[in-house]
Every structure is written in structure tokens, then in C-alpha cells.
PDB file of C-alpha atoms in Angstrom:
ATOM      1  CA  MET E  17      70.657  70.460 161.999  1.00  0.00           C
ATOM      2  CA  GLU E  18      70.850  74.422 162.213  1.00  0.00           C
ATOM      3  CA  ARG E  19      74.451  74.256 162.281  1.00  0.00           C
ATOM      4  CA  ALA E  20      74.982  72.064 159.370  1.00  0.00           C
ATOM      5  CA  GLN E  21      72.684  74.710 157.425  1.00  0.00           C
ATOM      6  CA  GLY E  22      74.952  77.467 158.936  1.00  0.00           C
ATOM      7  CA  ARG E  23      78.051  76.064 157.710  1.00  0.00           C
ATOM      8  CA  LEU E  24      76.497  75.271 154.371  1.00  0.00           C
ATOM      9  CA  VAL E  25      75.565  78.874 153.926  1.00  0.00           C
ATOM     10  CA  TRP E  26      78.766  79.925 155.277  1.00  0.00           C
ATOM     11  CA  ARG E  27      80.682  77.893 152.700  1.00  0.00           C
ATOM     12  CA  THR E  28      78.627  78.921 150.020  1.00  0.00           C
ATOM     13  CA  ILE E  29      79.172  82.752 151.133  1.00  0.00           C
ATOM     14  CA  ARG E  30      83.042  81.870 150.995  1.00  0.00           C
ATOM     15  CA  THR E  31      82.663  80.293 147.554  1.00  0.00           C
ATOM     16  CA  GLY E  32      80.802  83.125 146.325  1.00  0.00           C
ATOM     17  CA  VAL E  33      83.337  85.640 147.576  1.00  0.00           C
ATOM     18  CA  ALA E  34      86.318  83.684 146.296  1.00  0.00           C
ATOM     19  CA  LEU E  35      84.931  83.205 142.971  1.00  0.00           C
ATOM     20  CA  PRO E  36      85.939  86.326 141.379  1.00  0.00           C
ATOM     21  CA  HIS E  37      89.539  85.758 142.703  1.00  0.00           C
ATOM     22  CA  ARG E  38      89.452  82.350 141.155  1.00  0.00           C
ATOM     23  CA  VAL E  39      87.909  83.387 137.820  1.00  0.00           C
ATOM     24  CA  ALA E  40      90.895  86.274 137.617  1.00  0.00           C
ATOM     25  CA  SER E  41      93.552  83.560 138.713  1.00  0.00           C
ATOM     26  CA  ASN E  42      92.311  81.160 135.795  1.00  0.00           C
ATOM     27  CA  THR E  43      92.230  84.108 133.397  1.00  0.00           C
ATOM     28  CA  GLU E  44      95.618  85.136 134.167  1.00  0.00           C
ATOM     29  CA  ARG E  45      96.820  81.543 133.714  1.00  0.00           C
ATOM     30  CA  ILE E  46      94.909  81.244 130.407  1.00  0.00           C
ATOM     31  CA  ASP E  47      96.594  84.570 129.030  1.00  0.00           C
ATOM     32  CA  THR E  48      99.758  83.322 130.160  1.00  0.00           C
ATOM     33  CA  LEU E  49      99.228  80.005 128.296  1.00  0.00           C
ATOM     34  CA  GLU E  50      98.000  82.039 125.124  1.00  0.00           C
ATOM     35  CA  ARG E  51     101.030  84.292 125.263  1.00  0.00           C
ATOM     36  CA  HIS E  52     103.271  81.237 125.331  1.00  0.00           C
ATOM     37  CA  VAL E  53     101.666  79.541 122.436  1.00  0.00           C
ATOM     38  CA  GLU E  54     101.715  82.520 120.394  1.00  0.00           C
ATOM     39  CA  MET E  55     105.168  83.038 120.923  1.00  0.00           C
ATOM     40  CA  LYS E  56     105.899  79.055 120.276  1.00  0.00           C
ATOM     41  CA  ILE E  57     103.742  79.703 116.870  1.00  0.00           C
ATOM     42  CA  ASP E  58     105.983  82.576 115.951  1.00  0.00           C
ATOM     43  CA  GLU E  59     108.974  80.763 116.754  1.00  0.00           C
ATOM     44  CA  MET E  60     107.910  77.883 114.504  1.00  0.00           C
ATOM     45  CA  ARG E  61     106.868  79.914 111.652  1.00  0.00           C
ATOM     46  CA  ALA E  62     110.254  81.571 111.826  1.00  0.00           C
ATOM     47  CA  GLU E  63     111.738  78.129 111.735  1.00  0.00           C
ATOM     48  CA  LEU E  64     109.582  77.007 108.700  1.00  0.00           C
ATOM     49  CA  ALA E  65     110.404  80.279 106.835  1.00  0.00           C
ATOM     50  CA  GLU E  66     114.057  79.399 107.365  1.00  0.00           C
ATOM     51  CA  ILE E  67     113.624  75.792 106.258  1.00  0.00           C
ATOM     52  CA  ARG E  68     111.747  77.127 103.060  1.00  0.00           C
ATOM     53  CA  SER E  69     114.870  79.370 102.333  1.00  0.00           C
ATOM     54  CA  LEU E  70     117.469  76.621 102.685  1.00  0.00           C
ATOM     55  CA  LEU E  71     115.080  74.277 100.612  1.00  0.00           C
ATOM     56  CA  HIS E  72     114.569  76.951  97.439  1.00  0.00           C
ATOM     57  CA  ALA E  73     118.743  77.364  97.755  1.00  0.00           C
ATOM     58  CA  GLN E  74     119.232  73.744  97.668  1.00  0.00           C
ATOM     59  CA  ILE E  75     116.780  73.036  94.830  1.00  0.00           C
ATOM     60  CA  ASP E  76     118.183  76.235  92.969  1.00  0.00           C
ATOM     61  CA  GLY E  77     121.744  74.612  93.469  1.00  0.00           C
ATOM     62  CA  ASP E  78     120.492  71.059  92.303  1.00  0.00           C
ATOM     63  CA  ALA E  79     118.903  72.679  89.145  1.00  0.00           C
ATOM     64  CA  GLU E  80     122.323  74.632  88.363  1.00  0.00           C
ATOM     65  CA  ALA E  81     124.001  71.101  89.075  1.00  0.00           C
ATOM     66  CA  THR E  82     121.765  69.155  86.819  1.00  0.00           C
ATOM     67  CA  GLU E  83     122.047  71.663  84.056  1.00  0.00           C
ATOM     68  CA  LEU E  84     125.977  71.835  84.258  1.00  0.00           C
ATOM     69  CA  VAL E  85     126.114  67.937  84.124  1.00  0.00           C
ATOM     70  CA  GLY E  86     123.731  68.060  81.040  1.00  0.00           C
ATOM     71  CA  ARG E  87     126.154  70.268  79.432  1.00  0.00           C
ATOM     72  CA  LEU E  88     129.146  68.292  80.364  1.00  0.00           C
ATOM     73  CA  LEU E  89     127.568  65.432  79.260  1.00  0.00           C
ATOM     74  CA  GLN E  90     126.709  66.995  76.004  1.00  0.00           C
ATOM     75  CA  ALA E  91     130.096  68.222  75.292  1.00  0.00           C
ATOM     76  CA  ALA E  92     131.568  64.740  75.979  1.00  0.00           C
ATOM     77  CA  GLU E  93     129.133  63.226  73.457  1.00  0.00           C
ATOM     78  CA  ARG E  94     130.028  65.662  71.015  1.00  0.00           C
ATOM     79  CA  ARG E  95     133.816  64.882  71.472  1.00  0.00           C
ATOM     80  CA  LEU E  96     133.103  61.212  71.292  1.00  0.00           C
ATOM     81  CA  THR E  97     131.233  61.649  68.162  1.00  0.00           C
ATOM     82  CA  ALA E  98     134.035  63.727  66.606  1.00  0.00           C
ATOM     83  CA  LEU E  99     136.611  60.932  67.694  1.00  0.00           C
ATOM     84  CA  GLU E 100     134.499  58.148  66.052  1.00  0.00           C
ATOM     85  CA  GLU E 101     134.093  59.837  62.950  1.00  0.00           C
ATOM     86  CA  LEU E 102     137.950  60.593  63.031  1.00  0.00           C
ATOM     87  CA  VAL E 103     138.748  56.909  63.800  1.00  0.00           C
ATOM     88  CA  ALA E 104     136.089  56.133  60.973  1.00  0.00           C
ATOM     89  CA  THR E 105     137.738  58.267  58.548  1.00  0.00           C
ATOM     90  CA  THR E 106     141.111  57.037  59.531  1.00  0.00           C
ATOM     91  CA  ALA E 107     140.301  53.485  59.129  1.00  0.00           C
ATOM     92  CA  ALA E 108     138.736  53.830  55.876  1.00  0.00           C
ATOM     93  CA  ALA E 109     141.789  56.186  54.511  1.00  0.00           C
ATOM     94  CA  GLY E 110     143.898  53.427  56.164  1.00  0.00           C
ATOM     95  CA  ALA E 111     142.112  50.696  54.134  1.00  0.00           C
ATOM     96  CA  ASP E 112     142.457  52.587  50.963  1.00  0.00           C
ATOM     97  CA  ARG E 113     146.245  52.690  51.529  1.00  0.00           C
ATOM     98  CA  ALA E 114     146.826  49.421  52.692  1.00  0.00           C
ATOM     99  CA  PRO E 115     148.594  46.944  50.566  1.00  0.00           C
ATOM    100  CA  ARG E 116     146.712  44.500  48.895  1.00  0.00           C
TER     101      ARG E 116
END
């Protein structure tokens, strides 16, 4: 019985002595993990900034393309209107000259 208590005391003493080393070891692991997580977060922030930049460029390009298509459609509509007026005028002038 006395031996069992001695072993228990000895185990408790060893645990107490080893505890600061264990705490220091765990602290080092935690610090390493925190540095790794910080590094990954910084990488993600850089990637997000690049994605934002690409999206802004894409949106600007799309806006310019849409504006260009709008201008082309307006020009085509003006030309079509001019042609319709010319056809209507020519048809009216031709109807006046046509033999009856």
C-alpha cells in the first residue's frame, strides 16, 4: 500500500515537473498554427483582391461593350429609318410618274 502511494506521489511529481515543458510545447504548436493560419488568411486576402480587380475589369469591359452595341444599334436604326423614308419617297414619286 505504501509502495502504491509512493508511486502515485512519484507520478504526480513527474507530471508536475513535466508540466511546464508540456505547456511550452503546446504553446509552440499553437504559435506555429497561428502563424500558418495568418499566412493562409493573408494569401486569401491577396487572392480576393486579385479577384475583385478582375471582376471590376470584366464589369468595365462589359459596360463598354454594351455601350458600343447600343451605339451600333442606334446607327443601324437611323440608317434603316433613312432607307424607309427614301423608299417611301421613291415609291410616292414613282406612283406619281406611273402611267395610268
